Amino acid sequence: MILNTDPNHKEIVDGVGIYIHIPFCKQACFYCDFHFSTSLKKKDELIDALIEELELRKSEFENDTVATIYFGGGTPSLLSLEEIETILKAVYDNYSVIENPEITLEANPDDLSESKILELSESKINRLSIGVQSFFEADLKLMNRAHNTLEAKQCLELATQYFDNISVDLIYGIPGATHEQWQENIQTVLDFNIPHISSYALTVEPKTALDALIKKGKIEDVDEVHAEAQFHILINQLKESGFIHYELSNFSKPGYFSINNSAYWKGKKYIGIGPSAHSFSGESRSWNISNNSKYIQAIQSKSLPSEIEILSINDKYNEYVMTGLRTIWGVSLQTIATVFGSNFKTYILVQADKYLNEELLYIEDNNLKVTTKGKFLSDGIASQLFKI
C-alpha cells in the first residue's frame, strides 16, 4: 500500500492500528533491550494467546476501522506463513479492517530466503521492514547480528523483485565504523532502490550485553560526536537522493511514509497485542507484562495482563510536543492553544525562546519545528518544553 501525501507532506491516515509483538529471536543482539526470548518452546502457546487477546480486546475498536497491522518484535519473520496468516485471520474475524490496509512484517535477512519472500508476497503482507543495520561484517559481529553481509545483500536483491514497499533499518555511530563506511552503507541501500530507510544511533541501554562489554573494555564506547556527524551525513546523502526526512529516524521517498508509524506520531489510537506490547486509547496508555509465561497464563484465564496509566493534560501536552518535534509537521501552536489552552501556548513559546535564538528551533506557518542543526538534539530540546 502506498501512502498518498499532499505537497506539504500532510499524510492521510484514516483508522486505527494494531501492533502484534512476536517475542522470539534466534539470538540476542548485544544492543537490544526489547522483550524477547531465544527459546521457541512456548511459540505455539504464545500464538494461541495472541489470537485470544485479539478476541478479548475487540470491543476497544468496535467503533473504529483498522488501517494498519504491524508485526514487530523480536523477529516476526521467524514465524511460518501459516502462523502469520492464522494471526491475521483473527484480526479480520474480530475487527473491521479497511479494504487495503498497510500490513508490515519486520524481518531479518537470514530469514528471507527466496521461497519465504515469495510466500510472503502472495499473502496479505504488503510491506517489509528489514533489519540490515550494516553491510560490514565487523559491525554485524560487534552487534551479534544473526546474518552476514552476503545474506543482507541477497535478501534485498530478492525482496525488491516481489515487494514495492520496503523499509531498511541502518544503525550509525557504531564504534570503529568510519564515515566512509557509513556512506557506503547508505549507498548500498540506495543502489537497491529501497524507498524507505529507518536509521538509529547505536545506543547503550542499561543491562544489555553491549553495556557489559563496554564496561569490561572489550568494545569501545559509543562516541556521541562521531554519531552526530554520521547523522548529518545520513541527512545530506538521503536529501540528495530525493528522500524526505519526515521523522527524526525515518526517511522516505514521496508516497512511502510508514502509515503505521505516522499514525503513532499523530496521536492515533492503537492496540498492542502480545507480551510487553503498548496500547494508546487517546486518554490512556497501557502495556502488557514483559514475561511470556505470565502473559500466556493470564490470557488463558481470560484476563488482560496489563497496567494502565490515565494521561493528565500535562502528559498529553508533553507527548504531543515530544512526537511533534520529531516530525516534519512539527508542533502546531494553534493545536496547543485549542486543545490544551492559551496558557500552554504561552508556556511553550517562553520555553522555546532560547532554542529559537540559538537557531535550533524555528516557527513556520504557526508550527514550531526543529532546524537541521537541532535535529540530533530534538528529544532533549522537547524535554525542556515539557510541563511538569
mmCIF file of C-alpha atoms in Angstrom, residues 32-376:
data_model
loop_
_atom_site.group_PDB
_atom_site.id
_atom_site.type_symbol
_atom_site.label_atom_id
_atom_site.label_comp_id
_atom_site.label_asym_id
_atom_site.label_seq_id
_atom_site.Cartn_x
_atom_site.Cartn_y
_atom_site.Cartn_z
ATOM 1 C CA CYS A 32 18.733 -4.767 22.222
ATOM 2 C CA ASP A 33 16.611 -4.111 25.307
ATOM 3 C CA PHE A 34 13.263 -5.123 23.785
ATOM 4 C CA HIS A 35 11.383 -8.057 25.259
ATOM 5 C CA PHE A 36 12.204 -11.346 23.507
ATOM 6 C CA SER A 37 13.197 -14.963 24.099
ATOM 7 C CA THR A 38 15.680 -17.108 22.212
ATOM 8 C CA SER A 39 13.693 -20.216 23.190
ATOM 9 C CA LEU A 40 10.828 -21.166 20.889
ATOM 10 C CA LYS A 41 9.365 -23.745 23.285
ATOM 11 C CA LYS A 42 6.266 -21.668 24.004
ATOM 12 C CA LYS A 43 5.741 -20.421 20.446
ATOM 13 C CA ASP A 44 2.526 -22.350 19.788
ATOM 14 C CA GLU A 45 1.021 -21.347 23.130
ATOM 15 C CA LEU A 46 2.061 -17.753 22.539
ATOM 16 C CA ILE A 47 0.399 -17.615 19.117
ATOM 17 C CA ASP A 48 -2.800 -19.027 20.623
ATOM 18 C CA ALA A 49 -2.604 -16.333 23.310
ATOM 19 C CA LEU A 50 -2.151 -13.565 20.708
ATOM 20 C CA ILE A 51 -5.285 -14.772 18.941
ATOM 21 C CA GLU A 52 -7.175 -14.914 22.237
ATOM 22 C CA GLU A 53 -6.055 -11.389 23.202
ATOM 23 C CA LEU A 54 -7.227 -10.080 19.834
ATOM 24 C CA GLU A 55 -10.665 -11.516 20.580
ATOM 25 C CA LEU A 56 -10.722 -10.313 24.186
ATOM 26 C CA ARG A 57 -9.996 -6.722 23.130
ATOM 27 C CA LYS A 58 -12.207 -6.354 20.065
ATOM 28 C CA SER A 59 -14.662 -4.121 21.950
ATOM 29 C CA GLU A 60 -11.947 -1.449 22.216
ATOM 30 C CA PHE A 61 -12.209 -0.878 18.460
ATOM 31 C CA GLU A 62 -15.893 -1.678 17.940
ATOM 32 C CA ASN A 63 -16.483 1.829 16.553
ATOM 33 C CA ASP A 64 -13.197 2.068 14.656
ATOM 34 C CA THR A 65 -11.727 0.765 11.435
ATOM 35 C CA VAL A 66 -8.270 -0.797 11.376
ATOM 36 C CA ALA A 67 -5.964 0.785 8.786
ATOM 37 C CA THR A 68 -2.613 -0.731 9.765
ATOM 38 C CA ILE A 69 -1.397 -4.061 11.135
ATOM 39 C CA TYR A 70 2.225 -4.261 12.225
ATOM 40 C CA PHE A 71 4.145 -7.399 13.178
ATOM 41 C CA GLY A 72 7.062 -6.304 15.361
ATOM 42 C CA GLY A 73 9.387 -7.946 17.804
ATOM 43 C CA GLY A 74 11.529 -9.788 18.410
ATOM 44 C CA THR A 75 11.742 -11.324 14.978
ATOM 45 C CA PRO A 76 8.319 -11.865 13.343
ATOM 46 C CA SER A 77 9.967 -13.402 10.277
ATOM 47 C CA LEU A 78 10.695 -16.470 12.425
ATOM 48 C CA LEU A 79 7.014 -17.355 12.069
ATOM 49 C CA SER A 80 5.829 -19.558 9.239
ATOM 50 C CA LEU A 81 3.400 -18.116 6.712
ATOM 51 C CA GLU A 82 0.685 -20.358 8.158
ATOM 52 C CA GLU A 83 1.261 -18.878 11.640
ATOM 53 C CA ILE A 84 1.196 -15.313 10.295
ATOM 54 C CA GLU A 85 -2.000 -15.972 8.365
ATOM 55 C CA THR A 86 -3.645 -17.540 11.422
ATOM 56 C CA ILE A 87 -2.986 -14.366 13.408
ATOM 57 C CA LEU A 88 -4.196 -12.176 10.538
ATOM 58 C CA LYS A 89 -7.390 -14.233 10.296
ATOM 59 C CA ALA A 90 -8.064 -13.435 13.965
ATOM 60 C CA VAL A 91 -7.691 -9.730 13.194
ATOM 61 C CA TYR A 92 -10.115 -9.913 10.280
ATOM 62 C CA ASP A 93 -12.565 -12.095 12.252
ATOM 63 C CA ASN A 94 -12.759 -9.678 15.180
ATOM 64 C CA TYR A 95 -12.185 -6.202 13.740
ATOM 65 C CA SER A 96 -13.416 -4.026 10.910
ATOM 66 C CA VAL A 97 -10.453 -3.667 8.535
ATOM 67 C CA ILE A 98 -10.203 -1.304 5.566
ATOM 68 C CA GLU A 99 -10.048 -2.835 2.103
ATOM 69 C CA ASN A 100 -6.312 -2.373 1.606
ATOM 70 C CA PRO A 101 -4.567 -1.916 4.972
ATOM 71 C CA GLU A 102 -0.845 -1.434 5.361
ATOM 72 C CA ILE A 103 0.401 -4.739 6.812
ATOM 73 C CA THR A 104 4.058 -4.644 7.814
ATOM 74 C CA LEU A 105 6.291 -7.545 8.790
ATOM 75 C CA GLU A 106 9.623 -6.893 10.482
ATOM 76 C CA ALA A 107 12.154 -9.365 9.111
ATOM 77 C CA ASN A 108 15.805 -10.297 9.411
ATOM 78 C CA PRO A 109 17.859 -11.007 6.271
ATOM 79 C CA ASP A 110 18.729 -14.560 7.321
ATOM 80 C CA ASP A 111 15.016 -15.464 7.359
ATOM 81 C CA LEU A 112 14.275 -14.047 3.917
ATOM 82 C CA SER A 113 15.040 -16.900 1.553
ATOM 83 C CA GLU A 114 13.577 -16.676 -1.934
ATOM 84 C CA SER A 115 10.852 -19.178 -1.036
ATOM 85 C CA LYS A 116 9.947 -17.206 2.125
ATOM 86 C CA ILE A 117 9.808 -13.902 0.230
ATOM 87 C CA LEU A 118 7.666 -15.480 -2.489
ATOM 88 C CA GLU A 119 5.275 -16.891 0.139
ATOM 89 C CA LEU A 120 5.003 -13.541 1.878
ATOM 90 C CA SER A 121 4.382 -11.708 -1.397
ATOM 91 C CA GLU A 122 1.369 -13.954 -2.010
ATOM 92 C CA SER A 123 -0.053 -13.206 1.447
ATOM 93 C CA LYS A 124 -1.717 -10.088 2.853
ATOM 94 C CA ILE A 125 1.697 -8.753 3.951
ATOM 95 C CA ASN A 126 2.400 -5.742 1.710
ATOM 96 C CA ARG A 127 5.311 -4.031 3.475
ATOM 97 C CA LEU A 128 8.626 -5.420 4.711
ATOM 98 C CA SER A 129 10.814 -3.746 7.320
ATOM 99 C CA ILE A 130 14.206 -5.430 7.033
ATOM 100 C CA GLY A 131 16.740 -5.200 9.858
ATOM 101 C CA VAL A 132 20.010 -4.958 7.945
ATOM 102 C CA GLN A 133 21.774 -2.491 10.338
ATOM 103 C CA SER A 134 25.102 -2.665 8.423
ATOM 104 C CA PHE A 135 26.735 -4.291 5.410
ATOM 105 C CA PHE A 136 30.101 -4.684 7.155
ATOM 106 C CA GLU A 137 30.982 -7.970 8.827
ATOM 107 C CA ALA A 138 32.835 -6.258 11.695
ATOM 108 C CA ASP A 139 29.755 -4.204 12.563
ATOM 109 C CA LEU A 140 27.455 -7.228 12.410
ATOM 110 C CA LYS A 141 29.800 -9.224 14.628
ATOM 111 C CA LEU A 142 30.089 -6.355 17.141
ATOM 112 C CA MET A 143 26.281 -6.200 17.388
ATOM 113 C CA ASN A 144 25.893 -10.015 17.368
ATOM 114 C CA ARG A 145 23.532 -9.987 14.415
ATOM 115 C CA ALA A 146 22.392 -13.390 13.094
ATOM 116 C CA HIS A 147 23.010 -12.570 9.410
ATOM 117 C CA ASN A 148 26.099 -11.748 7.369
ATOM 118 C CA THR A 149 26.824 -9.241 4.610
ATOM 119 C CA LEU A 150 26.047 -11.643 1.770
ATOM 120 C CA GLU A 151 22.656 -12.566 3.260
ATOM 121 C CA ALA A 152 21.812 -8.874 3.679
ATOM 122 C CA LYS A 153 22.501 -8.095 0.027
ATOM 123 C CA GLN A 154 20.871 -11.257 -1.292
ATOM 124 C CA CYS A 155 17.653 -10.671 0.629
ATOM 125 C CA LEU A 156 17.354 -7.113 -0.720
ATOM 126 C CA GLU A 157 18.001 -8.339 -4.248
ATOM 127 C CA LEU A 158 15.175 -10.865 -3.858
ATOM 128 C CA ALA A 159 12.771 -8.727 -1.814
ATOM 129 C CA THR A 160 12.786 -5.889 -4.350
ATOM 130 C CA GLN A 161 11.637 -8.335 -7.024
ATOM 131 C CA TYR A 162 8.458 -9.156 -5.101
ATOM 132 C CA PHE A 163 7.749 -6.129 -2.883
ATOM 133 C CA ASP A 164 7.427 -2.459 -3.768
ATOM 134 C CA ASN A 165 7.051 -1.128 -0.222
ATOM 135 C CA ILE A 166 10.255 -1.953 1.682
ATOM 136 C CA SER A 167 11.987 -0.243 4.583
ATOM 137 C CA VAL A 168 15.560 -0.975 5.658
ATOM 138 C CA ASP A 169 16.967 -0.361 9.145
ATOM 139 C CA LEU A 170 20.511 1.002 9.486
ATOM 140 C CA ILE A 171 22.490 1.809 12.626
ATOM 141 C CA TYR A 172 25.054 4.625 12.802
ATOM 142 C CA GLY A 173 27.590 5.566 15.465
ATOM 143 C CA ILE A 174 28.988 2.027 15.658
ATOM 144 C CA PRO A 175 32.412 2.055 17.353
ATOM 145 C CA GLY A 176 35.174 1.689 14.779
ATOM 146 C CA ALA A 177 32.903 2.340 11.774
ATOM 147 C CA THR A 178 34.337 5.181 9.680
ATOM 148 C CA HIS A 179 32.350 7.911 7.948
ATOM 149 C CA GLU A 180 33.345 6.387 4.603
ATOM 150 C CA GLN A 181 31.915 3.022 5.652
ATOM 151 C CA TRP A 182 28.731 4.723 6.821
ATOM 152 C CA GLN A 183 28.358 6.453 3.462
ATOM 153 C CA GLU A 184 28.853 3.081 1.781
ATOM 154 C CA ASN A 185 26.121 1.523 3.956
ATOM 155 C CA ILE A 186 23.684 4.242 2.884
ATOM 156 C CA GLN A 187 24.676 3.998 -0.776
ATOM 157 C CA THR A 188 24.249 0.230 -0.764
ATOM 158 C CA VAL A 189 20.610 0.632 0.294
ATOM 159 C CA LEU A 190 20.078 3.343 -2.320
ATOM 160 C CA ASP A 191 21.546 1.095 -5.010
ATOM 161 C CA PHE A 192 18.734 -1.396 -4.329
ATOM 162 C CA ASN A 193 16.192 1.416 -4.893
ATOM 163 C CA ILE A 194 14.686 0.975 -1.418
ATOM 164 C CA PRO A 195 12.022 3.681 -0.845
ATOM 165 C CA HIS A 196 12.196 3.936 2.971
ATOM 166 C CA ILE A 197 15.055 3.962 5.476
ATOM 167 C CA SER A 198 14.811 3.937 9.269
ATOM 168 C CA SER A 199 18.109 4.788 10.918
ATOM 169 C CA TYR A 200 19.074 4.960 14.578
ATOM 170 C CA ALA A 201 22.160 5.807 16.582
ATOM 171 C CA LEU A 202 23.674 2.855 18.399
ATOM 172 C CA THR A 203 22.548 3.368 21.982
ATOM 173 C CA VAL A 204 23.981 1.698 25.058
ATOM 174 C CA GLU A 205 20.978 0.603 27.108
ATOM 175 C CA PRO A 206 21.497 -0.451 30.738
ATOM 176 C CA LYS A 207 21.834 -4.185 31.430
ATOM 177 C CA THR A 208 22.341 -5.096 27.776
ATOM 178 C CA ALA A 209 25.259 -7.217 26.596
ATOM 179 C CA LEU A 210 26.680 -4.141 24.846
ATOM 180 C CA ASP A 211 26.665 -2.242 28.139
ATOM 181 C CA ALA A 212 28.539 -5.078 29.865
ATOM 182 C CA LEU A 213 31.095 -5.449 27.073
ATOM 183 C CA ILE A 214 31.868 -1.732 27.092
ATOM 184 C CA LYS A 215 32.286 -1.704 30.871
ATOM 185 C CA LYS A 216 34.677 -4.652 30.578
ATOM 186 C CA GLY A 217 36.669 -2.776 27.935
ATOM 187 C CA LYS A 218 36.015 -5.410 25.254
ATOM 188 C CA ILE A 219 34.175 -2.963 22.985
ATOM 189 C CA GLU A 220 34.933 0.720 22.506
ATOM 190 C CA ASP A 221 32.312 3.045 23.970
ATOM 191 C CA VAL A 222 29.895 4.916 21.712
ATOM 192 C CA ASP A 223 31.101 8.408 20.732
ATOM 193 C CA GLU A 224 28.192 10.863 20.536
ATOM 194 C CA VAL A 225 30.171 13.384 18.457
ATOM 195 C CA HIS A 226 31.003 10.631 15.956
ATOM 196 C CA ALA A 227 27.343 9.535 15.890
ATOM 197 C CA GLU A 228 26.096 13.088 15.332
ATOM 198 C CA ALA A 229 28.474 13.541 12.408
ATOM 199 C CA GLN A 230 27.150 10.353 10.819
ATOM 200 C CA PHE A 231 23.570 11.503 11.436
ATOM 201 C CA HIS A 232 24.229 14.617 9.354
ATOM 202 C CA ILE A 233 25.950 12.538 6.665
ATOM 203 C CA LEU A 234 22.741 10.473 6.547
ATOM 204 C CA ILE A 235 20.525 13.556 6.245
ATOM 205 C CA ASN A 236 22.600 15.076 3.448
ATOM 206 C CA GLN A 237 23.083 11.873 1.461
ATOM 207 C CA LEU A 238 19.398 10.955 1.534
ATOM 208 C CA LYS A 239 18.255 14.505 0.762
ATOM 209 C CA GLU A 240 20.424 14.447 -2.362
ATOM 210 C CA SER A 241 18.718 11.172 -3.321
ATOM 211 C CA GLY A 242 15.205 12.637 -3.063
ATOM 212 C CA PHE A 243 14.231 11.324 0.366
ATOM 213 C CA ILE A 244 12.006 13.275 2.748
ATOM 214 C CA HIS A 245 13.242 13.382 6.350
ATOM 215 C CA TYR A 246 9.734 13.099 7.774
ATOM 216 C CA GLU A 247 10.607 11.917 11.290
ATOM 217 C CA LEU A 248 13.825 12.067 13.282
ATOM 218 C CA SER A 249 14.805 8.465 12.444
ATOM 219 C CA ASN A 250 12.782 7.958 9.257
ATOM 220 C CA PHE A 251 13.395 8.909 5.641
ATOM 221 C CA SER A 252 11.112 8.186 2.710
ATOM 222 C CA LYS A 253 10.694 8.662 -0.985
ATOM 223 C CA PRO A 254 7.435 10.564 -1.678
ATOM 224 C CA GLY A 255 4.451 8.265 -1.211
ATOM 225 C CA TYR A 256 6.173 5.755 1.067
ATOM 226 C CA PHE A 257 5.804 7.208 4.556
ATOM 227 C CA SER A 258 5.035 4.486 7.115
ATOM 228 C CA ILE A 259 1.289 4.793 7.680
ATOM 229 C CA ASN A 260 1.552 2.822 10.913
ATOM 230 C CA ASN A 261 4.287 4.966 12.432
ATOM 231 C CA SER A 262 2.855 8.233 11.127
ATOM 232 C CA ALA A 263 -0.337 7.375 12.990
ATOM 233 C CA TYR A 264 1.649 6.945 16.229
ATOM 234 C CA TRP A 265 3.262 10.342 15.787
ATOM 235 C CA LYS A 266 -0.103 11.922 15.004
ATOM 236 C CA GLY A 267 -1.622 10.581 18.227
ATOM 237 C CA LYS A 268 -3.938 7.997 16.632
ATOM 238 C CA LYS A 269 -5.266 5.098 18.703
ATOM 239 C CA TYR A 270 -3.649 1.687 18.558
ATOM 240 C CA ILE A 271 -3.803 -1.649 20.347
ATOM 241 C CA GLY A 272 -0.629 -3.543 21.221
ATOM 242 C CA ILE A 273 -1.074 -7.321 21.276
ATOM 243 C CA GLY A 274 1.417 -9.660 22.958
ATOM 244 C CA PRO A 275 3.855 -9.584 25.888
ATOM 245 C CA SER A 276 5.356 -6.110 26.527
ATOM 246 C CA ALA A 277 3.169 -4.509 23.817
ATOM 247 C CA HIS A 278 1.894 -0.976 24.470
ATOM 248 C CA SER A 279 -1.506 0.489 23.597
ATOM 249 C CA PHE A 280 -2.884 4.033 23.365
ATOM 250 C CA SER A 281 -6.563 4.964 23.551
ATOM 251 C CA GLY A 282 -6.244 8.729 23.318
ATOM 252 C CA GLU A 283 -6.937 9.080 27.037
ATOM 253 C CA SER A 284 -4.705 6.371 28.489
ATOM 254 C CA ARG A 285 -1.705 4.174 27.838
ATOM 255 C CA SER A 286 -1.437 0.534 28.791
ATOM 256 C CA TRP A 287 1.257 -2.102 28.498
ATOM 257 C CA ASN A 288 1.284 -5.861 28.782
ATOM 258 C CA ILE A 289 3.555 -7.786 31.120
ATOM 259 C CA SER A 290 7.032 -8.497 29.720
ATOM 260 C CA ASN A 291 7.035 -12.204 30.500
ATOM 261 C CA ASN A 292 5.921 -14.834 28.005
ATOM 262 C CA SER A 293 4.778 -17.448 30.561
ATOM 263 C CA LYS A 294 2.839 -14.975 32.714
ATOM 264 C CA TYR A 295 1.312 -13.403 29.619
ATOM 265 C CA ILE A 296 0.134 -16.793 28.331
ATOM 266 C CA GLN A 297 -1.251 -17.815 31.738
ATOM 267 C CA ALA A 298 -3.204 -14.576 32.102
ATOM 268 C CA ILE A 299 -4.693 -14.752 28.613
ATOM 269 C CA GLN A 300 -5.639 -18.404 29.096
ATOM 270 C CA SER A 301 -7.640 -17.308 32.155
ATOM 271 C CA LYS A 302 -9.344 -14.590 30.036
ATOM 272 C CA SER A 303 -7.510 -11.830 31.900
ATOM 273 C CA LEU A 304 -5.556 -8.969 30.327
ATOM 274 C CA PRO A 305 -2.048 -8.876 31.859
ATOM 275 C CA SER A 306 -1.667 -5.124 31.542
ATOM 276 C CA GLU A 307 -1.141 -1.948 33.526
ATOM 277 C CA ILE A 308 -2.970 1.263 32.648
ATOM 278 C CA GLU A 309 -1.943 4.897 33.046
ATOM 279 C CA ILE A 310 -4.597 7.605 32.667
ATOM 280 C CA LEU A 311 -2.956 10.581 30.998
ATOM 281 C CA SER A 312 -3.222 14.015 32.609
ATOM 282 C CA ILE A 313 -3.473 17.147 30.473
ATOM 283 C CA ASN A 314 0.228 17.727 31.108
ATOM 284 C CA ASP A 315 1.018 14.165 29.972
ATOM 285 C CA LYS A 316 -0.932 14.672 26.744
ATOM 286 C CA TYR A 317 0.761 18.008 26.095
ATOM 287 C CA ASN A 318 4.212 16.524 26.741
ATOM 288 C CA GLU A 319 3.578 13.601 24.393
ATOM 289 C CA TYR A 320 2.283 15.922 21.689
ATOM 290 C CA VAL A 321 5.416 18.056 21.969
ATOM 291 C CA MET A 322 7.765 15.052 22.028
ATOM 292 C CA THR A 323 6.274 13.349 18.979
ATOM 293 C CA GLY A 324 5.581 16.558 17.073
ATOM 294 C CA LEU A 325 9.114 17.914 17.298
ATOM 295 C CA ARG A 326 10.459 14.660 15.871
ATOM 296 C CA THR A 327 8.401 15.060 12.687
ATOM 297 C CA ILE A 328 8.293 17.146 9.546
ATOM 298 C CA TRP A 329 4.928 18.534 10.704
ATOM 299 C CA GLY A 330 6.232 19.999 13.942
ATOM 300 C CA VAL A 331 4.131 21.198 16.859
ATOM 301 C CA SER A 332 1.071 23.230 15.889
ATOM 302 C CA LEU A 333 0.795 26.289 18.120
ATOM 303 C CA GLN A 334 -2.867 26.523 17.139
ATOM 304 C CA THR A 335 -3.451 22.952 18.335
ATOM 305 C CA ILE A 336 -1.648 23.742 21.589
ATOM 306 C CA ALA A 337 -3.963 26.705 22.175
ATOM 307 C CA THR A 338 -7.150 24.918 21.091
ATOM 308 C CA VAL A 339 -6.615 21.552 22.768
ATOM 309 C CA PHE A 340 -4.603 22.495 25.836
ATOM 310 C CA GLY A 341 -5.358 26.191 26.353
ATOM 311 C CA SER A 342 -3.729 29.559 25.736
ATOM 312 C CA ASN A 343 -1.603 29.231 28.883
ATOM 313 C CA PHE A 344 0.113 26.183 27.334
ATOM 314 C CA LYS A 345 0.816 28.154 24.153
ATOM 315 C CA THR A 346 2.329 30.958 26.188
ATOM 316 C CA TYR A 347 4.377 28.448 28.169
ATOM 317 C CA ILE A 348 5.834 26.660 25.142
ATOM 318 C CA LEU A 349 6.809 29.914 23.450
ATOM 319 C CA VAL A 350 8.611 31.112 26.584
ATOM 320 C CA GLN A 351 10.417 27.788 26.941
ATOM 321 C CA ALA A 352 11.270 27.711 23.235
ATOM 322 C CA ASP A 353 12.702 31.235 23.112
ATOM 323 C CA LYS A 354 16.254 30.138 23.951
ATOM 324 C CA TYR A 355 16.242 27.489 21.216
ATOM 325 C CA LEU A 356 14.732 29.886 18.691
ATOM 326 C CA ASN A 357 17.581 32.326 19.377
ATOM 327 C CA GLU A 358 20.147 29.522 19.045
ATOM 328 C CA GLU A 359 18.556 28.503 15.706
ATOM 329 C CA LEU A 360 17.756 25.028 16.988
ATOM 330 C CA LEU A 361 14.022 25.697 16.596
ATOM 331 C CA TYR A 362 12.057 27.864 14.172
ATOM 332 C CA ILE A 363 8.402 28.753 13.565
ATOM 333 C CA GLU A 364 6.849 28.171 10.154
ATOM 334 C CA ASP A 365 3.122 28.594 9.384
ATOM 335 C CA ASN A 366 2.395 28.705 13.124
ATOM 336 C CA ASN A 367 4.172 25.384 13.652
ATOM 337 C CA LEU A 368 7.181 25.008 15.936
ATOM 338 C CA LYS A 369 9.834 22.885 14.215
ATOM 339 C CA VAL A 370 13.405 21.714 14.741
ATOM 340 C CA THR A 371 16.105 23.067 12.430
ATOM 341 C CA THR A 372 18.573 20.759 10.727
ATOM 342 C CA LYS A 373 21.135 21.968 13.256
ATOM 343 C CA GLY A 374 18.829 20.962 16.116
ATOM 344 C CA LYS A 375 17.554 17.610 14.822
ATOM 345 C CA PHE A 376 20.094 15.402 16.605
#
